Amino acid sequence: EDQVTQSPEALRLQEGESSSLNCSYTVSGLRGLFWYRQDPGKGPEFLFTLYSAGEEKEKERLKATLTKKESFLHITAPKPEDSATYLCAVQALGSGTYKYIFGTGTRLKVLA
Amino acid sequence: NAGVTQTPKFRILKIGQSMTLQCTQDMNHNYMYWYRQDPGMGLKLIYYSVGAGITDKGEVPNGYNVSRSTTEDFPLRLELAAPSQTSVYFCASSYSGDSYNEQFFGPGTRLTVL
C-alpha cells in the first residue's frame, strides 16, 4: 500500500537552531515528491518538487533532499516566521489518476 | 490573480441539512480537486476534475457530489450532512495532473455538523 510518514509530529526550535524534518514514503512508482507549508487557518502553500534520488532544492533557509525511500527538509538558522506545519506529499503512478498521498505533517515552532 | 477562492470560510450545519461549498480559480487551470483535512490525518482527496464536464471520485467520495460546468468553478455538494463530515475542506487546482505542475490551494472552508 502506498504510504507517506512524516516525523517528528511536532518540533520546537530556538531561533538559529538548525534541524531536519523527515518524510519517508512507500509507493509503487514515484512521479514526484512535494513539500508544502501550511500556516494556521490557511491552505497549503507549495515549496518544492523533487523527482529523483539525489536531487536537492533550496529556498531561503530551506533545503529539500530526496533519496529512494525518504526526503528531508533541512531548516538552517530558522526564524520565528518559519513556524508552520510542513506537509510532504508524493505523486504515485496509479491507474492514470495521478493521485497524491499526503503525510500528516510536522508542526514546527521556532522560538525567539 | 486571486488564485483559488473558497466560500464560505466557516459554516455550521445541522444533521441532515445540505449545502454547497464554492470554489473558483482564475488561473485557467484544467485540473481541480477537493480535499478534506481532519486533525492528525493527511489531506484526503474527495473528488477531482480534469476539465469542464469531467469529474471522478477520489479516496473518500461518499456523501459528496461535484459538478464542473466551467473551467473556473468546481462546487462541492454535501447532501444529508453527518457529523463525520465535520472537517476543513480545501479546493485546489493545477494546470495539469502531472508532477511538473504543483497544486495551488484555496484558504479552506471549516465545516461543523452538529
Tab-separated table of N, CA and C in Angstrom, chain B:
chain	number	residue	atom	x	y	z
B	1	ASN	N	-4.110	38.249	-10.003
B	1	ASN	CA	-4.788	36.944	-9.871
B	1	ASN	C	-5.198	36.689	-8.429
B	2	ALA	N	-6.450	36.310	-8.229
B	2	ALA	CA	-6.900	35.961	-6.893
B	2	ALA	C	-6.461	34.547	-6.531
B	3	GLY	N	-6.164	33.715	-7.542
B	3	GLY	CA	-5.769	32.334	-7.278
B	3	GLY	C	-7.001	31.455	-7.104
B	4	VAL	N	-7.029	30.688	-6.030
B	4	VAL	CA	-8.163	29.816	-5.713
B	4	VAL	C	-8.932	30.447	-4.556
B	5	THR	N	-10.213	30.702	-4.770
B	5	THR	CA	-11.041	31.273	-3.715
B	5	THR	C	-12.134	30.283	-3.324
B	6	GLN	N	-12.470	30.294	-2.031
B	6	GLN	CA	-13.483	29.391	-1.498
B	6	GLN	C	-14.460	30.172	-0.640
B	7	THR	N	-15.717	29.807	-0.741
B	7	THR	CA	-16.737	30.360	0.150
B	7	THR	C	-17.700	29.260	0.555
B	8	PRO	N	-18.232	29.301	1.782
B	8	PRO	CA	-17.907	30.257	2.835
B	8	PRO	C	-16.617	29.884	3.538
B	9	LYS	N	-16.169	30.697	4.466
B	9	LYS	CA	-14.980	30.393	5.240
B	9	LYS	C	-15.329	29.465	6.401
B	10	PHE	N	-16.469	29.688	6.984
B	10	PHE	CA	-16.949	28.868	8.105
B	10	PHE	C	-18.421	28.545	7.884
B	11	ARG	N	-18.851	27.383	8.385
B	11	ARG	CA	-20.279	27.054	8.311
B	11	ARG	C	-20.588	26.005	9.362
B	12	ILE	N	-21.758	26.198	10.010
B	12	ILE	CA	-22.267	25.181	10.929
B	12	ILE	C	-23.548	24.633	10.334
B	13	LEU	N	-23.644	23.333	10.201
B	13	LEU	CA	-24.832	22.672	9.663
B	13	LEU	C	-25.449	21.763	10.712
B	14	LYS	N	-26.738	21.582	10.585
B	14	LYS	CA	-27.398	20.570	11.410
B	14	LYS	C	-27.415	19.251	10.634
B	15	ILE	N	-27.449	18.167	11.365
B	15	ILE	CA	-27.512	16.836	10.745
B	15	ILE	C	-28.686	16.784	9.769
B	16	GLY	N	-28.415	16.303	8.564
B	16	GLY	CA	-29.463	16.163	7.560
B	16	GLY	C	-29.606	17.349	6.618
B	17	GLN	N	-28.988	18.495	6.973
B	17	GLN	CA	-29.040	19.636	6.069
B	17	GLN	C	-28.092	19.426	4.896
B	18	SER	N	-28.272	20.231	3.860
B	18	SER	CA	-27.415	20.171	2.685
B	18	SER	C	-26.774	21.528	2.464
B	19	MET	N	-25.648	21.528	1.764
B	19	MET	CA	-25.021	22.794	1.415
B	19	MET	C	-24.044	22.590	0.266
B	20	THR	N	-23.675	23.684	-0.351
B	20	THR	CA	-22.678	23.662	-1.422
B	20	THR	C	-21.499	24.524	-1.037
B	21	LEU	N	-20.302	23.955	-1.120
B	21	LEU	CA	-19.074	24.704	-0.932
B	21	LEU	C	-18.606	25.179	-2.309
B	22	GLN	N	-18.355	26.478	-2.380
B	22	GLN	CA	-17.979	27.055	-3.669
B	22	GLN	C	-16.467	27.138	-3.808
B	23	CYS	N	-15.991	26.911	-5.033
B	23	CYS	CA	-14.565	27.025	-5.346
B	23	CYS	C	-14.412	27.631	-6.731
B	24	THR	N	-13.591	28.653	-6.838
B	24	THR	CA	-13.333	29.306	-8.122
B	24	THR	C	-11.837	29.565	-8.260
B	25	GLN	N	-11.315	29.316	-9.471
B	25	GLN	CA	-9.918	29.645	-9.736
B	25	GLN	C	-9.838	30.490	-11.004
B	26	ASP	N	-8.886	31.426	-11.004
B	26	ASP	CA	-8.742	32.337	-12.137
B	26	ASP	C	-7.409	32.149	-12.858
B	27	MET	N	-6.832	30.970	-12.758
B	27	MET	CA	-5.529	30.694	-13.362
B	27	MET	C	-5.658	29.857	-14.636
B	28	ASN	N	-6.887	29.626	-15.078
B	28	ASN	CA	-7.151	28.827	-16.274
B	28	ASN	C	-6.582	27.405	-16.148
B	29	HIS	N	-6.640	26.882	-14.930
B	29	HIS	CA	-6.157	25.518	-14.694
B	29	HIS	C	-7.187	24.497	-15.140
B	30	ASN	N	-6.688	23.416	-15.706
B	30	ASN	CA	-7.595	22.363	-16.156
B	30	ASN	C	-8.035	21.471	-15.001
B	31	TYR	N	-7.093	21.147	-14.099
B	31	TYR	CA	-7.379	20.210	-13.034
B	31	TYR	C	-7.832	20.944	-11.777
B	32	MET	N	-8.875	20.399	-11.144
B	32	MET	CA	-9.312	20.925	-9.858
B	32	MET	C	-9.605	19.769	-8.918
B	33	TYR	N	-9.450	20.031	-7.627
B	33	TYR	CA	-9.515	18.966	-6.619
B	33	TYR	C	-10.266	19.463	-5.384
B	34	TRP	N	-10.907	18.532	-4.715
B	34	TRP	CA	-11.444	18.793	-3.380
B	34	TRP	C	-10.818	17.815	-2.393
B	35	TYR	N	-10.290	18.374	-1.291
B	35	TYR	CA	-9.707	17.587	-0.215
B	35	TYR	C	-10.426	17.900	1.085
B	36	ARG	N	-10.354	16.971	2.008
B	36	ARG	CA	-10.728	17.249	3.386
B	36	ARG	C	-9.523	16.984	4.276
B	37	GLN	N	-9.413	17.797	5.331
B	37	GLN	CA	-8.292	17.670	6.253
B	37	GLN	C	-8.841	17.537	7.663
B	38	ASP	N	-8.598	16.403	8.278
B	38	ASP	CA	-9.022	16.135	9.640
B	38	ASP	C	-7.810	16.141	10.551
B	39	PRO	N	-7.993	16.510	11.819
B	39	PRO	CA	-6.859	16.563	12.764
B	39	PRO	C	-6.090	15.245	12.798
B	40	GLY	N	-4.778	15.320	12.674
B	40	GLY	CA	-3.943	14.124	12.754
B	40	GLY	C	-3.967	13.250	11.521
B	41	MET	N	-4.663	13.706	10.486
B	41	MET	CA	-4.756	12.923	9.247
B	41	MET	C	-4.204	13.757	8.098
B	42	GLY	N	-3.704	13.085	7.105
B	42	GLY	CA	-3.279	13.795	5.903
B	42	GLY	C	-4.470	14.243	5.090
B	43	LEU	N	-4.236	15.131	4.167
B	43	LEU	CA	-5.292	15.542	3.245
B	43	LEU	C	-5.790	14.331	2.462
B	44	LYS	N	-7.112	14.211	2.384
B	44	LYS	CA	-7.722	13.102	1.657
B	44	LYS	C	-8.497	13.654	0.460
B	45	LEU	N	-8.287	13.058	-0.699
B	45	LEU	CA	-8.933	13.517	-1.915
B	45	LEU	C	-10.375	13.028	-1.977
B	46	ILE	N	-11.307	13.961	-2.182
B	46	ILE	CA	-12.731	13.615	-2.250
B	46	ILE	C	-13.144	13.390	-3.704
B	47	TYR	N	-12.956	14.394	-4.526
B	47	TYR	CA	-13.252	14.335	-5.963
B	47	TYR	C	-12.219	15.174	-6.699
B	48	TYR	N	-12.058	14.873	-7.973
B	48	TYR	CA	-11.229	15.725	-8.801
B	48	TYR	C	-11.853	15.850	-10.188
B	49	SER	N	-11.345	16.828	-10.937
B	49	SER	CA	-11.859	17.077	-12.288
B	49	SER	C	-10.685	17.418	-13.199
B	50	VAL	N	-10.681	16.847	-14.385
B	50	VAL	CA	-9.584	17.107	-15.324
B	50	VAL	C	-9.980	18.126	-16.377
B	51	GLY	N	-11.208	18.628	-16.274
B	51	GLY	CA	-11.663	19.645	-17.221
B	51	GLY	C	-13.161	19.800	-17.110
B	52	ALA	N	-13.682	20.837	-17.736
B	52	ALA	CA	-15.122	21.086	-17.676
B	52	ALA	C	-15.878	19.866	-18.166
B	53	GLY	N	-16.871	19.464	-17.383
B	53	GLY	CA	-17.711	18.331	-17.731
B	53	GLY	C	-17.178	16.976	-17.353
B	54	ILE	N	-15.965	16.923	-16.755
B	54	ILE	CA	-15.341	15.637	-16.416
B	54	ILE	C	-14.966	15.628	-14.942
B	55	THR	N	-15.560	14.717	-14.196
B	55	THR	CA	-15.227	14.572	-12.782
B	55	THR	C	-15.008	13.107	-12.450
B	56	ASP	N	-14.310	12.856	-11.367
B	56	ASP	CA	-14.077	11.478	-10.953
B	56	ASP	C	-13.873	11.418	-9.447
B	57	LYS	N	-14.155	10.244	-8.885
B	57	LYS	CA	-14.058	10.055	-7.446
B	57	LYS	C	-12.616	9.947	-7.008
B	58	GLY	N	-12.383	10.460	-5.790
B	58	GLY	CA	-11.094	10.290	-5.155
B	58	GLY	C	-11.162	9.191	-4.121
B	59	GLU	N	-10.465	9.406	-3.043
B	59	GLU	CA	-10.338	8.390	-1.993
B	59	GLU	C	-11.564	8.280	-1.092
B	60	VAL	N	-12.227	9.415	-0.811
B	60	VAL	CA	-13.339	9.447	0.151
B	60	VAL	C	-14.546	10.185	-0.421
B	61	PRO	N	-15.210	9.673	-1.466
B	61	PRO	CA	-16.271	10.421	-2.120
B	61	PRO	C	-17.668	10.294	-1.499
B	62	ASN	N	-17.853	9.304	-0.607
B	62	ASN	CA	-19.205	9.038	-0.116
B	62	ASN	C	-19.779	10.223	0.644
B	63	GLY	N	-21.008	10.609	0.287
B	63	GLY	CA	-21.688	11.712	0.946
B	63	GLY	C	-21.491	13.049	0.253
B	64	TYR	N	-20.764	13.037	-0.860
B	64	TYR	CA	-20.455	14.266	-1.577
B	64	TYR	C	-20.792	14.114	-3.061
B	65	ASN	N	-21.022	15.264	-3.696
B	65	ASN	CA	-21.177	15.294	-5.151
B	65	ASN	C	-20.509	16.541	-5.697
B	66	VAL	N	-20.074	16.478	-6.948
B	66	VAL	CA	-19.438	17.629	-7.579
B	66	VAL	C	-19.983	17.794	-8.985
B	67	SER	N	-19.721	18.964	-9.532
B	67	SER	CA	-20.009	19.241	-10.934
B	67	SER	C	-18.936	20.192	-11.441
B	68	ARG	N	-18.733	20.233	-12.733
B	68	ARG	CA	-17.749	21.146	-13.323
B	68	ARG	C	-18.306	21.608	-14.669
B	69	SER	N	-19.090	22.665	-14.600
B	69	SER	CA	-19.709	23.179	-15.816
B	69	SER	C	-18.811	24.205	-16.511
B	70	THR	N	-17.879	24.798	-15.804
B	70	THR	CA	-16.943	25.758	-16.390
B	70	THR	C	-15.518	25.410	-15.943
B	71	THR	N	-14.537	25.979	-16.610
B	71	THR	CA	-13.150	25.766	-16.204
B	71	THR	C	-12.889	26.359	-14.821
B	72	GLU	N	-13.560	27.464	-14.510
B	72	GLU	CA	-13.247	28.213	-13.304
B	72	GLU	C	-13.853	27.632	-12.023
B	73	ASP	N	-15.036	27.020	-12.112
B	73	ASP	CA	-15.789	26.678	-10.916
B	73	ASP	C	-15.876	25.165	-10.686
B	74	PHE	N	-15.772	24.801	-9.410
B	74	PHE	CA	-15.833	23.377	-9.048
B	74	PHE	C	-16.521	23.260	-7.691
B	75	PRO	N	-17.845	23.359	-7.646
B	75	PRO	CA	-18.559	23.299	-6.368
B	75	PRO	C	-18.645	21.881	-5.818
B	76	LEU	N	-18.637	21.790	-4.497
B	76	LEU	CA	-18.775	20.518	-3.784
B	76	LEU	C	-20.098	20.544	-3.020
B	77	ARG	N	-20.920	19.554	-3.279
B	77	ARG	CA	-22.239	19.482	-2.667
B	77	ARG	C	-22.253	18.421	-1.575
B	78	LEU	N	-22.738	18.805	-0.395
B	78	LEU	CA	-22.963	17.856	0.691
B	78	LEU	C	-24.470	17.639	0.824
B	79	GLU	N	-24.893	16.417	0.674
B	79	GLU	CA	-26.290	16.069	0.860
B	79	GLU	C	-26.441	15.335	2.191
B	80	LEU	N	-27.466	15.695	2.945
B	80	LEU	CA	-27.743	14.990	4.211
B	80	LEU	C	-26.489	14.958	5.097
B	81	ALA	N	-26.089	16.140	5.563
B	81	ALA	CA	-24.862	16.259	6.326
B	81	ALA	C	-24.861	15.358	7.564
B	82	ALA	N	-23.688	14.799	7.845
B	82	ALA	CA	-23.491	13.921	9.007
B	82	ALA	C	-22.309	14.433	9.823
B	83	PRO	N	-22.283	14.138	11.128
B	83	PRO	CA	-21.162	14.602	11.972
B	83	PRO	C	-19.799	14.180	11.432
B	84	SER	N	-19.741	13.037	10.731
B	84	SER	CA	-18.465	12.563	10.177
B	84	SER	C	-17.932	13.490	9.085
B	85	GLN	N	-18.766	14.410	8.601
B	85	GLN	CA	-18.322	15.350	7.583
B	85	GLN	C	-17.773	16.650	8.173
B	86	THR	N	-17.744	16.727	9.480
B	86	THR	CA	-17.068	17.838	10.148
B	86	THR	C	-15.593	17.782	9.798
B	87	SER	N	-15.099	18.850	9.170
B	87	SER	CA	-13.731	18.839	8.672
B	87	SER	C	-13.390	20.216	8.104
B	88	VAL	N	-12.158	20.358	7.663
B	88	VAL	CA	-11.766	21.527	6.883
B	88	VAL	C	-11.618	21.073	5.444
B	89	TYR	N	-12.270	21.784	4.544
B	89	TYR	CA	-12.296	21.399	3.132
B	89	TYR	C	-11.453	22.371	2.325
B	90	PHE	N	-10.570	21.802	1.521
B	90	PHE	CA	-9.711	22.607	0.662
B	90	PHE	C	-9.966	22.267	-0.793
B	91	CYS	N	-10.070	23.311	-1.580
B	91	CYS	CA	-10.117	23.179	-3.022
B	91	CYS	C	-8.730	23.512	-3.563
B	92	ALA	N	-8.320	22.833	-4.599
B	92	ALA	CA	-7.013	23.087	-5.198
B	92	ALA	C	-7.132	23.004	-6.714
B	93	SER	N	-6.153	23.583	-7.398
B	93	SER	CA	-6.135	23.487	-8.849
B	93	SER	C	-4.709	23.355	-9.340
B	94	SER	N	-4.560	22.794	-10.527
B	94	SER	CA	-3.256	22.705	-11.169
B	94	SER	C	-3.448	22.761	-12.673
B	95	TYR	N	-2.383	23.159	-13.383
B	95	TYR	CA	-2.502	23.279	-14.830
B	95	TYR	C	-2.749	21.912	-15.469
B	96	SER	N	-1.988	20.923	-14.993
B	96	SER	CA	-2.204	19.563	-15.474
B	96	SER	C	-2.090	18.618	-14.291
B	97	GLY	N	-2.229	17.336	-14.538
B	97	GLY	CA	-2.202	16.371	-13.445
B	97	GLY	C	-0.834	15.781	-13.184
B	98	ASP	N	0.144	16.166	-13.982
B	98	ASP	CA	1.453	15.545	-13.772
B	98	ASP	C	2.250	16.316	-12.727
B	99	SER	N	3.347	15.731	-12.314
B	99	SER	CA	4.093	16.261	-11.172
B	99	SER	C	4.855	17.541	-11.509
B	100	TYR	N	4.851	17.975	-12.768
B	100	TYR	CA	5.560	19.197	-13.135
B	100	TYR	C	4.731	20.451	-12.873
B	101	ASN	N	3.505	20.244	-12.444
B	101	ASN	CA	2.628	21.381	-12.161
B	101	ASN	C	2.051	21.234	-10.771
B	102	GLU	N	2.526	22.094	-9.850
B	102	GLU	CA	2.099	21.961	-8.477
B	102	GLU	C	0.650	22.371	-8.324
B	103	GLN	N	0.051	21.917	-7.220
B	103	GLN	CA	-1.318	22.288	-6.893
B	103	GLN	C	-1.324	23.579	-6.091
B	104	PHE	N	-2.263	24.441	-6.426
B	104	PHE	CA	-2.484	25.674	-5.684
B	104	PHE	C	-3.756	25.497	-4.859
B	105	PHE	N	-3.657	25.824	-3.584
B	105	PHE	CA	-4.771	25.587	-2.675
B	105	PHE	C	-5.510	26.875	-2.327
B	106	GLY	N	-6.812	26.724	-2.084
B	106	GLY	CA	-7.600	27.808	-1.542
B	106	GLY	C	-7.423	27.906	-0.041
B	107	PRO	N	-8.078	28.886	0.593
B	107	PRO	CA	-7.907	29.123	2.027
B	107	PRO	C	-8.691	28.158	2.907
B	108	GLY	N	-9.602	27.383	2.332
B	108	GLY	CA	-10.325	26.382	3.109
B	108	GLY	C	-11.683	26.846	3.604
B	109	THR	N	-12.548	25.852	3.849
B	109	THR	CA	-13.847	26.063	4.483
B	109	THR	C	-13.914	25.147	5.695
B	110	ARG	N	-14.127	25.754	6.865
B	110	ARG	CA	-14.232	24.947	8.087
B	110	ARG	C	-15.697	24.641	8.336
B	111	LEU	N	-16.057	23.363	8.252
B	111	LEU	CA	-17.445	22.935	8.378
B	111	LEU	C	-17.631	22.120	9.646
B	112	THR	N	-18.661	22.485	10.401
B	112	THR	CA	-19.050	21.722	11.595
B	112	THR	C	-20.473	21.235	11.406
B	113	VAL	N	-20.693	19.946	11.624
B	113	VAL	CA	-22.028	19.354	11.540
B	113	VAL	C	-22.442	18.901	12.928
B	114	LEU	N	-23.535	19.485	13.426
B	114	LEU	CA	-23.985	19.184	14.795
B	114	LEU	C	-25.327	18.471	14.787
